[in-house]
Structures are given as structure tokens and as C-alpha cells.
Short mmCIF file of C-alpha atoms in Angstrom, two decimals:
data_model
loop_
_atom_site.label_atom_id
_atom_site.label_comp_id
_atom_site.label_asym_id
_atom_site.label_seq_id
_atom_site.Cartn_x
_atom_site.Cartn_y
_atom_site.Cartn_z
CA MET A 152 116.66 87.70 232.28
CA LEU A 153 114.25 85.42 231.39
CA LEU A 154 114.95 83.07 228.12
CA ALA A 155 112.13 83.97 226.17
CA SER A 156 112.00 80.67 225.17
CA ALA A 157 110.78 79.38 228.61
CA SER A 158 107.87 76.91 229.53
CA PHE A 159 106.59 78.73 232.76
CA PRO A 160 103.14 76.42 234.30
CA VAL A 161 100.92 78.81 234.19
CA SER A 162 102.47 82.67 234.00
CA PRO A 163 106.20 83.88 233.84
CA PRO A 164 107.45 85.71 236.63
CA ALA A 165 108.06 88.72 234.21
CA PHE A 166 108.03 89.50 230.76
CA ILE A 167 109.81 91.21 227.86
CA LEU A 168 109.04 93.96 226.38
CA LEU A 169 111.04 94.01 223.07
CA GLY A 170 110.63 98.07 222.93
CA ILE A 171 109.90 98.88 218.80
CA PRO A 172 111.75 95.42 217.22
CA GLY A 173 113.39 96.44 213.52
CA LEU A 174 114.58 99.80 215.15
CA GLU A 175 116.69 98.51 217.69
CA VAL A 176 119.55 100.78 216.60
CA ALA A 177 117.78 103.69 216.09
CA HIS A 178 115.78 103.43 220.45
CA VAL A 179 118.33 106.88 221.24
CA TRP A 180 117.55 108.73 219.26
CA ILE A 181 113.09 107.69 219.43
CA SER A 182 113.74 108.45 222.91
CA ILE A 183 114.28 111.77 222.30
CA PRO A 184 110.74 113.19 220.90
CA PHE A 185 109.35 111.05 223.08
CA CYS A 186 111.23 112.39 226.07
CA ALA A 187 110.28 115.75 225.13
CA MET A 188 106.61 114.68 224.26
CA TYR A 189 106.24 113.34 228.00
CA ALA A 190 107.84 116.52 229.27
CA ILE A 191 106.05 119.13 228.28
CA ALA A 192 102.35 116.71 228.55
CA VAL A 193 103.58 116.28 232.48
CA LEU A 194 104.79 120.73 232.55
CA GLY A 195 101.49 121.88 230.55
CA ASN A 196 98.80 119.24 232.45
CA ILE A 197 99.79 120.98 236.34
CA THR A 198 100.75 124.18 234.72
CA ILE A 199 96.69 123.72 233.70
CA LEU A 200 95.48 122.80 236.96
CA LEU A 201 97.74 125.33 239.01
CA ILE A 202 96.06 127.69 237.24
CA VAL A 203 92.40 126.28 237.48
CA ARG A 204 93.36 125.44 241.31
CA MET A 205 94.62 129.63 242.01
CA GLU A 206 92.29 131.47 239.47
CA HIS A 207 88.39 131.58 241.32
CA SER A 208 86.93 132.98 237.98
CA LEU A 209 87.97 129.64 236.26
CA HIS A 210 85.72 127.35 238.84
CA ALA A 211 83.76 126.89 235.95
CA PRO A 212 82.53 123.12 234.27
CA MET A 213 84.90 123.35 231.54
CA TYR A 214 87.15 124.10 233.12
CA TYR A 215 86.55 121.30 235.41
CA PHE A 216 86.16 118.78 232.56
CA LEU A 217 90.11 120.26 231.07
CA CYS A 218 91.32 119.30 235.15
CA MET A 219 89.95 115.85 234.92
CA LEU A 220 91.31 115.64 231.19
CA ALA A 221 95.11 116.97 232.47
CA VAL A 222 94.79 114.13 235.79
CA ILE A 223 94.05 111.57 232.34
CA ASP A 224 96.40 113.09 230.88
CA LEU A 225 98.94 112.93 233.58
CA VAL A 226 98.44 109.23 234.55
CA LEU A 227 98.17 108.23 230.97
CA SER A 228 101.52 108.89 229.92
CA THR A 229 103.95 108.69 234.01
CA VAL A 230 102.45 104.69 233.56
CA THR A 231 104.09 104.24 230.04
CA VAL A 232 106.67 106.25 228.96
CA PRO A 233 109.29 105.80 231.90
CA LYS A 234 109.00 101.77 231.12
CA MET A 235 109.78 102.62 227.76
CA LEU A 236 112.42 105.42 228.26
CA SER A 237 114.18 102.64 230.22
CA ILE A 238 114.02 100.57 227.74
CA PHE A 239 115.40 103.00 225.28
CA TRP A 240 118.25 104.12 227.64
CA PHE A 241 119.56 100.73 229.17
CA ASN A 242 117.85 98.27 227.79
CA SER A 243 115.41 97.43 231.42
CA ARG A 244 113.96 95.37 229.39
CA GLU A 245 111.95 93.06 231.92
CA ILE A 246 108.11 93.92 233.76
CA LYS A 247 106.76 91.99 236.53
CA PHE A 248 103.59 89.75 235.63
CA SER A 249 101.35 92.03 237.89
CA ALA A 250 102.83 94.96 236.59
CA CYS A 251 102.17 94.19 233.10
CA LEU A 252 98.85 93.60 233.98
CA THR A 253 98.72 96.69 235.96
CA GLN A 254 99.94 98.43 233.48
CA LEU A 255 97.50 97.10 231.54
CA TYR A 256 94.44 97.72 232.94
CA PHE A 257 95.46 101.60 233.76
CA ILE A 258 96.45 102.23 230.01
CA HIS A 259 93.65 101.10 228.60
CA CYS A 260 90.49 102.71 231.74
CA PHE A 261 92.44 105.57 231.22
CA ALA A 262 92.43 106.27 227.67
CA VAL A 263 87.92 105.24 228.00
CA MET A 264 88.38 108.12 230.80
CA GLU A 265 89.57 110.33 227.95
CA SER A 266 87.18 109.74 225.02
CA GLY A 267 84.32 109.96 227.92
CA ILE A 268 86.04 113.78 228.80
CA PHE A 269 86.44 114.54 225.52
CA VAL A 270 82.39 113.61 225.20
CA ALA A 271 82.09 116.32 227.99
CA LEU A 272 83.67 118.79 226.30
CA ALA A 273 81.89 118.89 223.40
CA LEU A 274 78.87 118.46 225.20
CA ASP A 275 79.59 122.09 227.20
CA ARG A 276 81.33 123.76 223.75
CA TYR A 277 77.80 122.17 222.40
CA VAL A 278 75.71 124.51 224.99
CA ALA A 279 78.85 127.12 224.92
CA ILE A 280 77.83 128.07 221.46
CA CYS A 281 74.51 126.98 221.04
CA ASP A 282 72.50 127.60 223.36
CA PRO A 283 74.75 130.18 225.49
CA LEU A 284 71.58 131.35 228.00
CA ARG A 285 70.82 128.27 229.21
CA HIS A 286 75.19 127.01 229.87
CA SER A 287 75.12 127.53 233.64
CA THR A 288 71.77 125.88 234.08
CA THR A 289 72.23 123.00 232.32
CA LEU A 290 75.67 122.66 233.40
CA ARG A 291 75.53 122.91 237.03
CA ASP A 292 78.20 121.81 239.66
CA THR A 293 75.79 118.64 240.11
CA VAL A 294 75.60 118.05 236.59
CA VAL A 295 79.29 118.13 236.16
CA ALA A 296 79.85 116.40 238.60
CA LYS A 297 77.44 113.44 238.33
CA ILE A 298 79.25 113.43 234.23
CA GLY A 299 82.07 113.22 235.47
CA LEU A 300 81.89 110.49 238.36
CA ALA A 301 79.92 108.33 235.09
CA VAL A 302 83.32 109.20 232.95
CA LEU A 303 85.55 107.40 236.08
CA LEU A 304 82.85 104.19 236.72
CA ARG A 305 82.52 103.38 232.59
CA GLY A 306 86.40 103.23 232.40
CA GLY A 307 87.07 101.14 235.58
CA LEU A 308 84.41 98.79 235.17
CA LEU A 309 84.66 98.34 231.20
CA ILE A 310 88.23 97.31 231.96
CA LEU A 311 88.24 95.42 235.67
CA PRO A 312 87.86 92.32 233.30
CA PHE A 313 91.03 92.38 231.07
CA PRO A 314 93.55 92.15 233.79
CA PHE A 315 91.48 88.73 235.14
CA LEU A 316 90.95 87.95 231.64
CA ALA A 317 94.78 87.93 231.46
CA ARG A 318 95.62 86.13 234.20
CA ARG A 319 93.45 82.95 233.90
CA TRP A 320 95.87 82.23 230.52
CA PRO A 321 98.93 79.60 230.86
CA TYR A 322 101.67 81.51 228.69
CA CYS A 323 103.73 78.67 228.22
CA ARG A 324 105.69 79.17 225.15
CA THR A 325 106.85 82.71 224.80
CA ASN A 326 107.12 85.71 227.19
CA VAL A 327 108.49 88.31 225.19
CA ILE A 328 105.78 91.14 224.37
CA THR A 329 107.09 92.88 221.26
CA HIS A 330 105.65 95.93 221.69
CA THR A 331 107.02 98.98 223.95
CA TYR A 332 104.36 98.63 226.83
CA CYS A 333 101.96 95.60 228.08
CA GLU A 334 99.20 96.54 225.40
CA HIS A 335 95.76 94.17 226.03
CA LEU A 336 95.75 92.35 222.90
CA ALA A 337 99.98 92.29 222.63
CA VAL A 338 99.80 90.62 225.99
CA VAL A 339 96.53 88.12 225.38
CA LYS A 340 98.15 86.44 221.99
CA LEU A 341 101.32 85.01 223.65
CA ALA A 342 98.72 83.17 225.65
CA CYS A 343 98.65 79.30 224.65
CA ALA A 344 94.78 78.53 225.04
CA ASP A 345 91.35 80.38 223.21
CA ILE A 346 91.85 83.52 224.10
CA ARG A 347 88.44 84.52 221.90
CA SER A 348 86.54 85.53 225.14
CA SER A 349 89.38 88.86 226.14
CA SER A 350 89.77 89.06 222.07
CA TYR A 351 85.76 89.41 221.89
CA TYR A 352 85.10 91.72 225.33
CA GLY A 353 88.20 94.11 224.31
CA LEU A 354 86.05 94.39 221.16
CA LEU A 355 82.96 94.46 222.25
CA VAL A 356 84.51 97.52 225.04
CA THR A 357 85.80 98.70 221.72
CA PHE A 358 82.17 99.21 220.33
CA LEU A 359 80.74 100.24 223.39
CA VAL A 360 83.10 103.60 223.73
CA ASN A 361 84.20 104.34 220.31
CA GLY A 362 81.12 104.10 218.71
CA PRO A 363 78.66 106.47 221.36
CA ASP A 364 81.73 108.97 222.01
CA VAL A 365 83.01 109.00 218.06
CA SER A 366 79.35 109.92 217.33
CA PHE A 367 77.72 112.26 219.66
CA ILE A 368 81.11 114.10 219.26
CA THR A 369 80.42 114.42 215.64
CA PHE A 370 77.10 114.98 216.50
CA SER A 371 77.54 118.02 218.91
CA TYR A 372 80.95 119.64 216.19
CA THR A 373 78.04 119.40 213.21
CA GLN A 374 76.29 121.55 215.24
CA ILE A 375 78.74 123.63 216.84
CA LEU A 376 80.21 124.16 213.37
CA ARG A 377 76.37 125.39 211.60
CA ALA A 378 75.47 127.88 214.53
CA ILE A 379 79.78 129.48 213.76
CA PHE A 380 78.60 129.82 210.39
CA SER A 381 75.39 131.32 211.77
CA LEU A 382 77.44 134.45 213.25
CA PRO A 383 76.69 137.68 212.30
CA THR A 384 80.49 139.09 211.85
CA LYS A 385 83.80 137.33 210.11
CA ASN A 386 86.06 138.21 212.62
CA ALA A 387 83.56 135.67 215.14
CA ARG A 388 83.42 133.43 212.89
CA LEU A 389 87.05 132.62 212.23
CA LYS A 390 87.95 132.84 215.90
CA THR A 391 85.73 130.16 216.58
CA PHE A 392 86.04 127.90 213.70
CA GLY A 393 89.77 128.52 214.54
CA THR A 394 89.20 127.38 218.41
CA CYS A 395 87.36 124.05 217.06
CA SER A 396 89.00 123.01 214.55
CA SER A 397 91.94 122.74 216.92
CA HIS A 398 89.47 120.68 219.53
CA LEU A 399 88.73 118.57 216.65
CA CYS A 400 92.85 118.25 215.32
CA VAL A 401 93.22 116.97 218.99
CA ILE A 402 90.25 114.56 219.15
CA LEU A 403 91.60 113.19 216.09
CA ALA A 404 95.28 112.23 217.14
CA PHE A 405 93.41 110.35 219.30
CA TYR A 406 91.28 108.54 217.92
CA ILE A 407 92.49 107.89 214.89
CA PRO A 408 95.95 105.33 216.23
CA SER A 409 93.74 104.05 218.19
CA LEU A 410 91.70 102.67 215.72
CA PHE A 411 95.11 102.35 213.52
CA SER A 412 96.16 99.63 216.58
CA PHE A 413 93.27 98.27 217.28
CA LEU A 414 92.57 97.06 213.50
CA THR A 415 95.83 96.27 213.11
CA HIS A 416 95.74 93.58 215.72
CA ARG A 417 93.51 91.82 214.40
CA PHE A 418 93.28 92.47 210.48
CA GLY A 419 97.01 94.57 209.76
CA HIS A 420 99.23 91.44 209.53
CA ASN A 421 101.19 93.37 206.65
CA VAL A 422 101.99 95.98 208.17
CA PRO A 423 104.78 96.90 209.68
CA LEU A 424 105.56 95.81 213.13
CA TYR A 425 107.47 98.77 214.36
CA PHE A 426 104.86 100.95 212.28
CA HIS A 427 101.79 99.80 213.95
CA ILE A 428 103.94 100.40 217.75
CA ILE A 429 105.42 103.82 217.04
CA ILE A 430 101.46 104.66 216.13
CA ALA A 431 100.10 102.56 218.99
CA ASN A 432 102.67 105.43 221.09
CA MET A 433 101.36 108.30 219.57
CA TYR A 434 97.54 108.33 221.09
CA LEU A 435 99.13 107.63 224.28
CA LEU A 436 102.22 110.61 223.82
CA VAL A 437 100.72 113.55 221.32
CA PRO A 438 97.38 114.19 223.02
CA PRO A 439 98.25 114.27 226.92
CA MET A 440 101.15 116.97 224.96
CA LEU A 441 98.51 118.85 222.78
CA ASN A 442 95.65 119.20 225.03
CA PRO A 443 97.01 121.54 227.78
CA ILE A 444 98.18 123.86 224.78
CA ILE A 445 95.06 123.46 222.55
CA TYR A 446 92.38 123.39 225.54
CA GLY A 447 94.32 125.37 228.23
CA VAL A 448 97.02 127.45 226.33
CA ARG A 449 94.68 128.96 223.43
CA THR A 450 91.89 129.71 226.04
CA LYS A 451 92.53 133.53 226.75
CA GLN A 452 91.51 133.20 230.52
CA ILE A 453 93.73 130.57 231.27
CA ARG A 454 96.58 132.86 229.25
CA ASP A 455 95.93 135.82 230.56
CA ARG A 456 96.13 134.01 234.10
CA LEU A 457 99.54 132.37 232.62
CA LEU A 458 101.38 135.98 231.40
CA GLN A 459 100.27 137.67 235.15
CA LEU A 460 102.27 134.82 236.25
CA PHE A 461 105.34 134.99 234.52
CA THR A 462 104.93 138.94 234.66
CA HIS A 463 103.71 139.78 238.28
CA LYS A 464 101.03 142.15 236.98
CA GLU A 465 97.45 142.63 237.33
CA THR A 466 95.01 142.89 234.38
#
């Protein structure tokens, strides 16, 4: 294992991930809910992909977006949780320099993609509820494909400079990352150089992604809520409101922890480190676990198909 005080000419051969500093004695106990959330996320998202693939009636815009979200969630949780659990269970803290930068890229790239899919799902719900007669013509398969491609390209290209900038810096002081994964600022802060270009670019990406995405989601659900309250029956209002409010809860579970982590890195010097790291893990663990439940199992068509698989009966 590398020493924290080692001196490196340009970059260390590996980094050391500390896990959750201050809670080392509780690592095994913390790993239990983390492992459970990961297992639910993997099982739930794979189930959604299989059901949509098997059921031709689900080959529609919302379910295409839902499949994209499932794949993103699988990647986002898989690039972080197995290494995190190896730290908690086996004290396997070392991660190669190139592997760390690869993990850094995938985490932020797929987080940006997830934000884009939330926007796409908000658009789908907005058209379906506020202008249902034009839903099939507005969200044609070609439009869905273009939206999906735009989401992928935006995430891939916007985050591409992160690892290249991080690789440029010399890491001559320490190779110890006080985190459970290779988060962008947690890595570049170890550099013994002026990292303002990395910091400013990270700030730019946050504003380019979160600003427009949160604004559009807020606008969409505001219009959706207005449409809900104009529905003729109380049952219809309650059912639609319940669905949309659960969607909003999942969306908030993604944006609030990520925004908290982003602000804490820059301004939260008085926030306990263990609290910051736990919250930073939440937006990588909670949404991938909840998305297949809220967007999938609570959707009638998917729920009916799932029941068919278990009961072996035709609806």
C-alpha cells in the first residue's frame, strides 16, 4: 500500500480511498444498507429492461426513456458501489490512477445523463397530461431517438475534459482521497498546482446542466399540476397528483444531495466530513433504487406485466 506522505514526480501510481473518515468502526454496518440499495437497484432496473423488451405494448416514448434511465442507473451504481463495499468489507482502499480517472469520468458523465433523462421524462409527462391528443405526434420514435442521442452526447462531451484536466496536475503531496469514490473535486484538490481551470470548468458544467434542467422540470411539473387541478373528478386528480408527486420526490432525491455535495466542496468547510460523504453517496444510491419502483412498478402497464410473470396468467 502506498504511503500518504509519498512524493510523486507527476502522478501517483494509485490513490487510497479512505471510505468515510471518522466512521471507520461503523463501515461494516454502513455497508449493509448500501449493499441492500445496490441489490434493489440492480434487480429493479434489470427487471424493467426485461419487461419493456418482452411487452410490445410498452414500446412507447415513456418506456424508452425509462429503459435509458435503467441503463444509466445500472452503470452509475455499478462503477461506485462494488469498490465502496470492498473498502468497507476488505479494507481494499487502493485504486489505480487510471482506474480512478475512469471512475471519475463515468460517475459525472452518467450523472449528467441521468439529469437529461429526468428532463425527457418530464417532457413526456407534460405532453401526455397537458396536450394528450398530440402526444403520439409530438414524441415520435425519431424524436425520442434524437432526445436520447442528445442526452448521451451532452453527458459524454461535457465531462470529457474532467479526466484530461485531472491527469495534467502533479500530485506530489498525498495520494489519499477522503471519500468512498473518485469524485472530481476530491481528486483534483490533492494536486500541488493551481487547479482553477478544473474548478471553474466543474462550476460551468454544473450551471450548464443543473440550471436549464431544473428550470425545465420545474416549469413542466408546474404546468402539469395546473392541468391536474382542472381534471373533472376528484379520484382522477388524486391519482395523477400521487404519481407526479412521487416522480418529484425521486427527482429531488437526485438533485438535492448532488447540489449539497457541490456546494460543500466549495463553501461547506464547517460541515463534518463524514456527513458530506454520506450525502454525496445518496444521489448515487437512492435514485437508482427508487427509479424502477416509482417510474416502473407504480406504472400500471409494467405492474400488470410483472404480475403476469409471477402468476403465469393472461390479463
